[in-house]
XYZ file of C-alpha atoms in Angstrom:
646
model
C -11.080 -17.037 2.088
C -8.239 -19.621 2.371
C -6.087 -17.592 4.784
C -2.929 -19.727 4.641
C -3.030 -19.829 0.832
C -3.722 -16.077 0.619
C -0.766 -15.381 2.987
C 1.603 -17.530 0.934
C 0.590 -15.821 -2.302
C 0.956 -12.356 -0.773
C 4.456 -13.217 0.509
C 5.378 -14.507 -3.039
C 4.092 -11.389 -4.715
C 5.890 -9.183 -2.280
C 9.191 -10.674 -3.460
C 9.396 -13.615 -1.173
C 10.102 -14.025 2.506
C 13.691 -12.696 2.116
C 12.195 -9.324 0.926
C 10.080 -8.747 4.134
C 11.695 -7.143 7.128
C 8.532 -6.916 9.222
C 4.702 -6.917 9.000
C 1.988 -5.723 11.284
C -1.601 -4.547 10.578
C -4.108 -1.842 11.417
C -7.863 -2.240 11.282
C -7.982 -2.397 7.464
C -4.555 -3.062 5.959
C -1.363 -4.987 6.277
C 1.740 -2.740 6.654
C 5.027 -4.195 5.406
C 8.558 -2.903 5.721
C 10.260 -4.327 2.614
C 13.822 -4.424 1.658
C 13.013 -3.503 -1.924
C 9.594 -2.154 -2.941
C 10.438 -2.574 -6.636
C 10.341 -6.363 -6.262
C 6.615 -6.311 -5.571
C 4.425 -7.780 -8.375
C 1.793 -5.015 -8.038
C -0.602 -5.999 -10.844
C -0.965 -9.553 -9.655
C -1.212 -8.440 -6.014
C -4.196 -6.162 -6.879
C -5.960 -8.951 -8.732
C -5.672 -11.404 -5.817
C -8.877 -12.451 -4.254
C -9.305 -10.707 -0.916
C -6.995 -7.761 -1.696
C -8.946 -4.564 -2.125
C -5.925 -2.507 -3.162
C -2.350 -1.485 -2.369
C -0.737 1.760 -1.229
C 2.761 3.062 -0.701
C 3.005 5.488 2.199
C 6.543 6.782 2.569
C 8.608 3.656 2.806
C 5.767 1.592 4.144
C 4.034 -0.836 1.640
C 0.398 -1.366 2.480
C -1.944 -4.136 1.274
C -5.570 -3.247 1.818
C -7.607 -6.314 3.047
C -10.556 -4.960 4.986
C -12.376 -6.823 7.759
C -10.354 -9.992 7.413
C -7.016 -8.255 7.846
C -6.238 -9.814 11.281
C -6.713 -13.359 10.086
C -4.565 -12.715 6.954
C -1.833 -11.071 9.030
C -1.741 -14.007 11.551
C -1.456 -16.351 8.607
C 1.460 -14.357 7.102
C 3.181 -14.302 10.562
C 2.672 -18.035 10.715
C 4.507 -18.334 7.503
C 7.268 -16.010 8.637
C 7.851 -17.013 12.309
C 11.171 -14.918 12.503
C 9.312 -11.814 11.386
C 6.428 -12.475 13.853
C 8.856 -13.008 16.734
C 10.730 -9.818 15.974
C 7.463 -7.863 15.668
C 7.458 -6.390 19.196
C 10.928 -5.066 18.943
C 11.028 -4.040 15.294
C 7.920 -1.944 15.211
C 8.989 0.796 17.597
C 12.395 0.963 15.782
C 10.574 1.424 12.488
C 9.031 4.551 13.814
C 12.403 6.238 13.896
C 13.666 4.825 10.578
C 15.141 7.620 8.452
C 12.532 8.499 5.825
C 13.020 9.656 2.263
C 13.237 13.478 2.300
C 11.267 13.765 -0.886
C 8.452 11.643 0.604
C 8.403 13.759 3.762
C 8.292 17.011 1.677
C 5.458 15.716 -0.457
C 3.516 14.518 2.498
C 3.922 17.917 4.199
C 2.726 19.862 1.127
C -0.207 17.476 0.579
C -1.154 17.626 4.270
C -1.139 21.499 4.203
C -3.011 22.078 0.926
C -5.438 19.187 0.858
C -7.740 20.654 3.592
C -7.994 24.098 1.893
C -8.665 22.932 -1.625
C -12.520 23.113 -1.206
C -12.303 26.725 -0.038
C -10.079 27.913 -2.843
C -11.789 25.864 -5.472
C -15.222 27.174 -4.526
C -14.020 30.713 -4.517
C -12.008 30.130 -7.692
C -15.186 29.021 -9.590
C -17.006 32.164 -8.301
C -14.153 34.370 -9.588
C -14.445 32.684 -12.973
C -18.147 33.189 -13.114
C -17.721 36.847 -12.295
C -15.045 37.207 -14.977
C -17.492 35.534 -17.427
C -20.270 38.072 -16.478
C -17.823 40.935 -16.918
C -16.507 39.665 -20.250
C -19.964 39.384 -21.792
C -20.960 42.790 -20.502
C -23.732 41.353 -18.256
C -22.562 43.578 -15.393
C -20.428 46.656 -14.847
C -17.309 46.553 -12.644
C -18.728 49.544 -10.749
C -21.864 47.635 -9.769
C -21.942 47.271 -5.987
C -23.422 43.827 -6.099
C -20.572 42.811 -8.404
C -18.037 44.309 -6.078
C -19.447 42.486 -3.082
C -19.379 39.212 -5.026
C -15.831 39.937 -6.004
C -14.959 40.266 -2.339
C -16.600 36.999 -1.621
C -14.496 35.337 -4.398
C -11.302 37.139 -3.516
C -11.414 36.902 0.296
C -9.808 33.500 0.654
C -7.081 34.293 -1.725
C -6.255 37.719 -0.220
C -6.070 36.259 3.321
C -4.422 33.064 2.028
C -1.706 33.244 4.770
C -4.292 33.010 7.475
C -6.041 30.005 5.831
C -2.652 28.294 5.296
C -1.617 29.106 8.854
C -4.415 27.001 10.352
C -3.749 24.116 7.956
C 0.034 24.274 8.464
C -0.481 24.552 12.264
C -2.386 21.263 12.318
C 0.236 19.658 10.008
C 3.276 20.724 11.887
C 1.839 20.267 15.370
C 1.748 23.974 16.248
C -1.296 25.450 17.944
C -3.504 26.257 14.887
C -5.109 29.335 16.465
C -1.760 30.667 17.475
C -0.740 30.115 13.913
C -3.629 32.158 12.656
C -2.676 34.862 15.130
C 0.860 34.873 13.650
C -0.620 35.226 10.158
C -2.936 38.032 11.311
C 0.062 40.193 12.094
C 0.920 40.444 8.425
C -2.399 42.140 7.753
C -2.653 44.505 10.722
C -3.410 48.062 9.573
C -0.553 49.542 11.537
C 1.961 47.379 9.727
C 0.447 47.821 6.376
C 0.466 51.717 6.881
C 4.112 51.546 7.827
C 4.873 49.540 4.697
C 3.054 52.007 2.510
C 4.606 55.166 4.008
C 7.720 54.901 1.887
C 10.024 55.430 4.830
C 12.399 52.672 6.142
C 10.782 50.412 8.735
C 12.965 49.040 11.601
C 12.454 46.716 14.585
C 15.062 46.912 17.304
C 17.426 48.456 14.872
C 16.970 45.780 12.296
C 15.370 46.539 8.886
C 11.939 45.234 8.013
C 11.213 44.799 4.343
C 8.133 46.583 3.134
C 6.469 43.767 1.147
C 2.874 42.857 0.683
C 1.822 39.503 2.145
C -1.605 39.372 0.636
C -2.159 36.012 -1.153
C 1.381 34.880 -0.255
C 2.103 31.111 0.389
C 5.679 30.361 1.337
C 6.341 32.950 4.151
C 3.625 31.744 6.413
C 4.237 27.989 5.892
C 7.941 28.573 6.907
C 6.897 30.750 9.855
C 4.430 28.184 11.214
C 7.091 25.456 10.945
C 9.336 27.691 13.089
C 6.492 28.321 15.491
C 5.913 24.592 15.899
C 9.515 24.108 16.889
C 9.605 27.112 19.269
C 6.392 26.034 20.904
C 7.661 22.548 21.574
C 10.911 23.868 23.074
C 9.084 26.282 25.429
C 6.582 23.632 26.451
C 9.476 21.293 27.507
C 10.685 23.773 30.165
C 7.526 25.790 31.054
C 5.569 24.636 34.149
C 2.164 23.315 33.330
C 0.413 25.961 35.370
C 2.033 28.692 33.139
C 1.822 27.094 29.739
C -1.571 28.568 28.796
C -0.320 32.059 29.321
C 3.299 32.242 28.612
C 3.852 29.612 25.837
C 1.778 31.660 23.341
C 3.261 34.949 24.491
C 6.860 33.834 24.185
C 6.219 31.933 20.850
C 4.717 35.105 19.209
C 7.464 37.416 20.609
C 10.240 35.100 19.193
C 8.639 34.003 15.907
C 6.887 37.198 14.728
C 10.042 39.338 14.486
C 12.019 36.532 12.712
C 9.081 36.257 10.242
C 8.941 39.914 9.421
C 12.655 40.514 9.239
C 13.945 37.294 7.621
C 11.405 34.545 6.651
C 8.775 36.785 5.106
C 11.030 38.704 2.588
C 12.882 35.509 1.662
C 9.675 33.576 1.117
C 8.229 36.330 -1.114
C 11.474 36.274 -3.070
C 11.414 32.520 -3.515
C 7.785 32.539 -4.596
C 8.349 35.323 -7.121
C 11.392 33.452 -8.578
C 9.320 30.212 -8.874
C 6.647 32.074 -10.786
C 9.289 33.683 -13.010
C 10.894 30.273 -13.634
C 7.572 28.792 -14.659
C 6.768 31.686 -16.977
C 10.245 31.417 -18.556
C 9.774 27.649 -19.054
C 6.423 28.142 -20.766
C 7.652 31.045 -22.901
C 10.771 29.339 -23.975
C 9.674 25.595 -24.105
C 5.951 25.892 -24.585
C 5.071 22.817 -26.557
C 7.770 20.745 -24.837
C 6.673 21.895 -21.338
C 3.116 20.962 -22.277
C 4.096 17.438 -23.401
C 6.262 16.774 -20.379
C 3.912 18.056 -17.643
C 0.662 17.184 -19.371
C 1.952 13.681 -20.007
C 3.269 13.015 -16.535
C 0.836 14.837 -14.360
C -1.219 11.756 -13.783
C 1.838 10.020 -12.398
C 2.401 13.009 -10.178
C -1.127 12.750 -8.868
C -0.625 9.075 -7.938
C 2.567 9.889 -5.968
C 1.134 13.218 -4.564
C 3.777 15.342 -6.237
C 1.146 17.482 -7.959
C 0.638 19.280 -4.654
C 4.045 20.971 -5.308
C 2.308 22.824 -8.153
C -0.506 24.158 -6.024
C 1.323 26.979 -4.279
C 3.024 27.968 -7.516
C -0.335 28.161 -9.372
C -1.868 30.149 -6.558
C 1.151 32.503 -6.501
C 1.042 33.022 -10.275
C -2.657 33.966 -10.129
C -2.321 36.345 -7.307
C 0.873 38.016 -8.429
C 0.455 37.933 -12.234
C -3.309 37.691 -12.537
C -3.089 34.379 -14.426
C -1.462 30.986 -14.452
C -0.038 29.169 -17.524
C 0.274 25.615 -16.079
C -3.176 24.945 -14.657
C -4.409 24.048 -18.154
C -2.077 21.083 -18.098
C -4.037 19.687 -15.109
C -7.221 19.999 -17.114
C -5.572 18.177 -19.946
C -4.357 15.340 -17.729
C -7.721 14.898 -16.154
C -9.545 14.905 -19.553
C -7.041 12.374 -20.728
C -8.035 10.045 -17.840
C -11.715 10.657 -18.635
C -11.146 10.003 -22.365
C -9.277 6.635 -21.626
C -12.054 5.419 -19.306
C -14.630 6.367 -21.994
C -12.618 4.354 -24.505
C -12.851 1.402 -22.168
C -16.616 1.870 -22.142
C -16.684 1.910 -25.836
C -14.351 -1.130 -26.315
C -15.383 -3.363 -23.347
C -17.829 -6.303 -23.767
C -18.233 -6.803 -20.038
C -21.313 -5.091 -18.733
C -19.851 -4.338 -15.318
C -16.680 -2.942 -16.739
C -18.740 -0.708 -19.137
C -20.851 0.631 -16.349
C -17.816 1.299 -14.177
C -15.892 2.974 -17.042
C -18.762 5.229 -18.039
C -19.478 6.431 -14.501
C -15.739 6.988 -13.664
C -15.213 8.838 -17.018
C -17.934 11.284 -16.062
C -16.410 11.676 -12.529
C -13.019 12.440 -14.114
C -14.644 15.018 -16.414
C -15.960 16.642 -13.174
C -12.334 16.916 -11.943
C -11.976 13.765 -9.765
C -9.740 11.338 -11.645
C -8.912 8.769 -8.978
C -11.880 6.524 -9.666
C -11.184 6.373 -13.416
C -7.384 6.135 -12.890
C -7.326 3.400 -10.242
C -10.526 1.585 -10.887
C -10.213 1.326 -14.706
C -7.169 2.709 -16.526
C -4.307 1.483 -14.394
C -6.200 -1.755 -13.947
C -6.115 -2.451 -17.705
C -2.658 -0.756 -18.212
C -2.928 0.257 -21.892
C -5.785 2.757 -21.206
C -3.506 4.453 -18.623
C -0.819 4.797 -21.226
C -3.333 6.260 -23.609
C -4.483 8.684 -20.894
C -0.903 9.891 -20.480
C -0.489 10.451 -24.297
C -3.841 12.197 -24.375
C -2.716 14.503 -21.576
C 0.546 15.120 -23.375
C -1.193 16.096 -26.619
C -3.696 18.271 -24.906
C -1.014 19.920 -22.819
C 1.149 20.559 -25.831
C -1.623 22.302 -27.690
C -2.611 24.380 -24.659
C 1.018 25.485 -23.965
C 1.605 26.269 -27.673
C -1.515 28.598 -27.647
C -0.636 30.142 -24.413
C -3.791 29.193 -22.561
C -4.128 31.023 -19.200
C -6.199 30.308 -16.060
C -7.381 33.211 -14.088
C -8.617 31.476 -10.956
C -7.919 28.345 -8.983
C -10.686 25.770 -9.447
C -11.180 22.031 -9.890
C -9.571 20.815 -13.126
C -12.842 19.674 -14.720
C -16.046 20.941 -16.139
C -17.075 22.846 -12.912
C -13.776 24.711 -13.212
C -14.331 26.022 -16.808
C -15.281 29.546 -15.631
C -11.711 29.884 -14.245
C -10.451 29.680 -17.889
C -12.685 32.476 -19.208
C -10.631 34.973 -21.067
C -8.850 35.563 -24.404
C -7.624 32.013 -24.564
C -10.887 30.319 -23.507
C -11.582 28.759 -26.958
C -8.110 27.247 -27.129
C -8.539 25.837 -23.623
C -11.677 24.044 -24.765
C -9.833 22.621 -27.797
C -6.890 21.467 -25.623
C -9.208 19.517 -23.401
C -11.066 18.109 -26.339
C -7.761 16.866 -27.834
C -6.817 15.246 -24.595
C -10.165 13.487 -24.262
C -10.416 12.443 -27.901
C -6.736 11.162 -28.262
C -7.025 9.101 -25.141
C -10.352 7.613 -26.078
C -9.304 6.742 -29.699
C -6.029 5.289 -28.604
C -7.774 3.099 -25.955
C -10.137 1.739 -28.538
C -7.398 1.148 -31.119
C -4.866 -0.373 -28.763
C -7.409 -2.415 -26.828
C -6.796 -4.126 -23.490
C -7.106 -7.475 -21.816
C -10.197 -8.121 -19.734
C -11.433 -11.193 -18.068
C -14.602 -12.910 -19.295
C -17.769 -11.900 -17.422
C -17.764 -14.578 -14.845
C -14.166 -15.645 -14.624
C -12.214 -15.691 -11.375
C -9.054 -13.641 -10.915
C -5.977 -15.088 -12.438
C -3.555 -16.803 -10.044
C -0.167 -15.161 -9.628
C 1.779 -17.977 -11.464
C -0.343 -17.350 -14.598
C -0.239 -13.616 -14.574
C 1.901 -11.739 -16.972
C 4.876 -9.593 -15.774
C 4.061 -6.210 -14.298
C 4.407 -3.324 -16.672
C 7.348 -1.174 -15.505
C 5.537 1.895 -16.651
C 3.206 1.732 -13.693
C 5.492 1.623 -10.588
C 2.878 3.346 -8.295
C 0.083 2.183 -5.986
C -3.491 1.781 -7.047
C -6.690 1.066 -5.160
C -10.266 0.574 -6.094
C -11.766 3.959 -5.340
C -14.776 2.942 -3.370
C -16.414 -0.064 -1.846
C -19.191 0.290 -4.396
C -16.805 -0.220 -7.240
C -14.943 -2.962 -5.340
C -18.232 -4.915 -5.113
C -19.029 -4.125 -8.767
C -15.783 -5.497 -9.926
C -16.124 -8.566 -7.687
C -19.689 -9.184 -8.989
C -21.209 -8.825 -5.518
C -24.837 -7.721 -5.171
C -25.387 -5.356 -2.287
C -27.868 -6.360 0.362
C -30.596 -3.696 0.660
C -31.368 -2.262 4.082
C -34.977 -1.065 4.432
C -34.693 1.340 7.298
C -33.427 4.869 7.335
C -30.882 5.878 10.069
C -28.890 8.780 11.258
C -25.403 8.730 12.656
C -24.643 11.057 15.587
C -21.304 12.830 15.852
C -18.910 10.858 18.060
C -16.897 13.899 19.058
C -16.856 17.654 19.047
C -15.046 19.206 16.085
C -14.966 20.551 12.571
C -16.463 18.358 9.729
C -14.257 17.537 6.738
C -14.765 15.568 3.643
C -12.875 12.238 3.347
C -11.317 13.522 0.068
C -9.394 16.139 2.218
C -7.471 13.428 4.082
C -3.876 12.758 3.202
C -4.370 9.053 3.393
C -5.481 7.959 -0.116
C -7.322 4.772 1.070
C -9.707 6.824 3.127
C -9.785 9.752 0.765
C -10.717 7.439 -2.145
C -13.457 5.884 -0.101
C -12.104 2.346 -0.447
C -14.051 1.144 2.553
C -17.161 3.239 2.062
C -18.565 6.751 2.412
C -18.507 8.822 5.599
C -16.984 11.995 7.059
C -13.958 13.105 9.019
C -14.060 15.263 12.072
C -11.061 17.367 13.194
C -11.488 16.847 16.990
C -11.508 19.477 19.694
C -11.120 16.999 22.564
C -10.042 13.403 23.011
C -13.301 11.669 23.997
C -14.817 9.254 21.359
C -18.530 8.525 21.931
C -20.845 6.057 20.227
C -22.649 7.413 17.087
C -25.252 4.592 17.189
C -27.395 2.326 19.228
C -26.093 -1.148 18.632
C -23.077 -3.393 19.441
C -19.337 -3.054 19.352
C -17.890 -5.263 16.617
C -14.240 -5.070 17.669
C -11.817 -2.615 19.271
C -8.373 -2.788 17.575
C -5.544 -3.998 19.809
C -3.914 -0.571 19.890
C -7.249 1.100 20.677
C -7.020 3.612 17.847
C -9.927 2.142 15.781
C -13.304 0.419 16.476
C -16.135 -1.119 14.477
C -19.696 -0.924 15.442
C -23.015 -2.299 14.123
C -26.341 -0.505 14.627
C -29.560 -2.149 15.533
C -30.801 -1.487 11.979
C -27.750 -2.921 10.342
C -25.332 0.002 9.615
C -21.778 -1.216 9.907
C -19.537 1.756 11.071
C -15.759 2.023 11.204
C -14.239 4.764 13.325
C -10.477 5.403 12.944
C -8.758 7.992 15.122
C -6.038 9.857 13.383
C -3.813 9.048 10.249
C -1.223 6.328 10.826
C -1.792 6.251 14.543
C -1.171 2.531 14.539
C 2.405 3.291 14.774
C 1.882 4.633 18.289
C 1.358 1.105 19.360
C -1.556 1.916 21.755
C 0.211 4.923 23.451
C -2.216 7.731 24.216
C -5.387 5.601 23.733
C -7.651 4.050 26.408
C -10.654 1.861 25.557
C -13.943 1.923 27.487
C -15.729 -0.868 25.862
C -15.019 -4.494 24.771
C -15.902 -6.571 21.737
C -19.598 -7.473 21.500
C -20.614 -4.915 24.120
C -24.038 -3.097 23.658
C -23.810 0.668 23.431
C -26.195 3.598 23.141
C -25.618 6.981 21.432
C -23.202 8.965 23.522
C -21.701 6.128 25.385
C -17.913 6.545 25.796
C -15.839 4.273 23.520
C -12.255 5.480 23.456
C -10.234 8.235 25.250
C -7.171 9.658 23.636
C -4.625 12.390 24.207
C -5.235 14.850 21.554
C -2.344 17.137 22.559
C 0.037 14.223 22.354
C -1.112 13.329 18.838
C -0.660 16.898 17.643
C 2.692 17.138 19.344
C 3.707 13.957 17.476
C 2.858 15.811 14.154
C -0.028 13.242 13.613
C -3.283 14.261 11.897
C -5.821 13.562 14.608
C -8.863 13.513 12.329
C -11.515 11.084 13.547
C -12.717 9.153 10.475
C -16.334 7.759 10.449
C -17.068 5.379 7.611
C -20.141 3.305 6.795
C -18.473 0.181 5.495
C -21.607 -1.296 4.052
C -22.281 1.830 2.085
C -23.732 -0.024 -0.867
C -26.526 -1.517 1.249
C -27.991 2.035 1.270
C -29.662 4.028 -1.393
C -27.730 7.178 -0.352
C -25.516 8.632 2.433
C -25.778 12.376 2.824
C -24.281 14.996 5.041
C -26.665 16.742 7.553
C -24.158 19.262 8.929
C -21.571 21.692 7.665
C -18.661 23.170 9.632
C -18.597 22.778 13.374
C -20.434 19.737 14.876
C -21.145 18.871 18.576
C -20.972 15.298 19.935
C -24.418 13.470 19.880
C -25.479 15.777 17.069
C -26.921 14.053 13.891
C -24.396 14.537 11.004
C -24.947 11.728 8.554
C -28.158 10.531 6.984
C -28.314 6.844 5.830
C -31.183 6.522 3.348
C -32.606 3.047 2.917
C -32.739 1.485 -0.564
C -36.492 0.800 0.013
C -37.875 2.636 3.061
């Protein structure tokens, strides 16, 4: 890579030097503070050699480079000496820059609901299958096995406040276990008995509304937010020796009554009004609502706004027994799948055809990012076709009053959630979305480069389509290499990675950062840590420790290249709360200390502390599989790297 030329091109595509306030980098990406994000020539930037993708996080514009990010950043700073000189003083100030309230709200909603999606999706599919068995008369509702299976499927929804409490506690920086304790109050038998007695309930002379909190969403989120504030204020004045005992005690005594008297009833009212508003919208503007939501939902997914719908959908299902807008998510996803399939039919490039077919199937399974970012947005017209397909499918589904009876992935695995009187119409609406998008893609066509051509230079590229003002990134390193025509180098020895820290395992897809969630740099796992001691997961060498000590690369003796990143956006801490114990090139064994960090400080700063472990040369292996579920202890094998030819 010609770093100076790449730097000059990136500056030009970002709107020129005058549009750049500051730039710094983390271990994988350039992070720009721009005067005007709309001046960025996104399409040309994505096509630039050496750029793996782009991402807009809040007001920060990110250019994903990978292992060469340091060299590219230095080259950019050489082109912008004033920016480089001001770096040390501007970066801390940027931490306190006022953020867009909408971006903050979307980030909060995404951060709370992303981690719980697997639980509610799995339970939702089970509920759909049970409904299917009941509808076809394969089992009676009085059957005890059926009733136990119903409890398995309903459990997470009934105790939704407790699930959300833990997730919201992590997001807001409250103690997650104290957050769960707060939610447990809502289900205590004494309280539920009081509410069912029919007599007025009072606490210190103040009335307590007798409402049911089962399956509720809004009350506990607001209550945990208040808990995080109260906890921080108490910790500021409480002596360290007394914090363990008295901070939780005082926090519960302050927040619980406020939750029961004010926040809870208000939250239930807001949730019910939202559900009523959605039902009114569908009843009175059915076809139009389907067109608007079904046609724009993919844009909402790109920006993260679709998470706003998740609590509404869950509230509808739990309060009404069904939801009328989930079908629009199915339609949007099938539209993306259809457009990618249309690219497969129309393309003459073997690599593009292979990528389009595989991502079309992935989208049908309910995961649209590979098709959307890797194919449809890349070629522009297919993305427009996908939006039109989603609008057509959504219009039909809303017109026919399709209902969803459980929360599940919006793809083929989630079909049981649609089983009911409108199931046939649901299938038709999805077929319409897929078919319209595929046909339009084939008819409209798209521009693709010849099989062996190099990426177009910015000066020759066409203007960016204004219809796609959102970030896109190749969804995995495998697809990045496929698009670039790179042949993976096979590794012939199996290997296991050992957990670098005690904690709870989580999928990369659950992370709020789309670059990690979409596996841009490879496959791996995240671990929600229980303490702040990062240990080596391999026998091998340290590649490099990032300057701010929040990330490290390693290479094992058998060739596995591993990236470990502590927390989301921890680069903004500028090294605070992190201490390295190794240096570049140092040999390490499994269990050797790498980095120490202050976990409590990260949580107090409202930072997701997840430790992200990624195999950056994923495509050199035949498979990477998970060995553990749930809790994991440090030095315990948790990832299996299977050789291409063992």
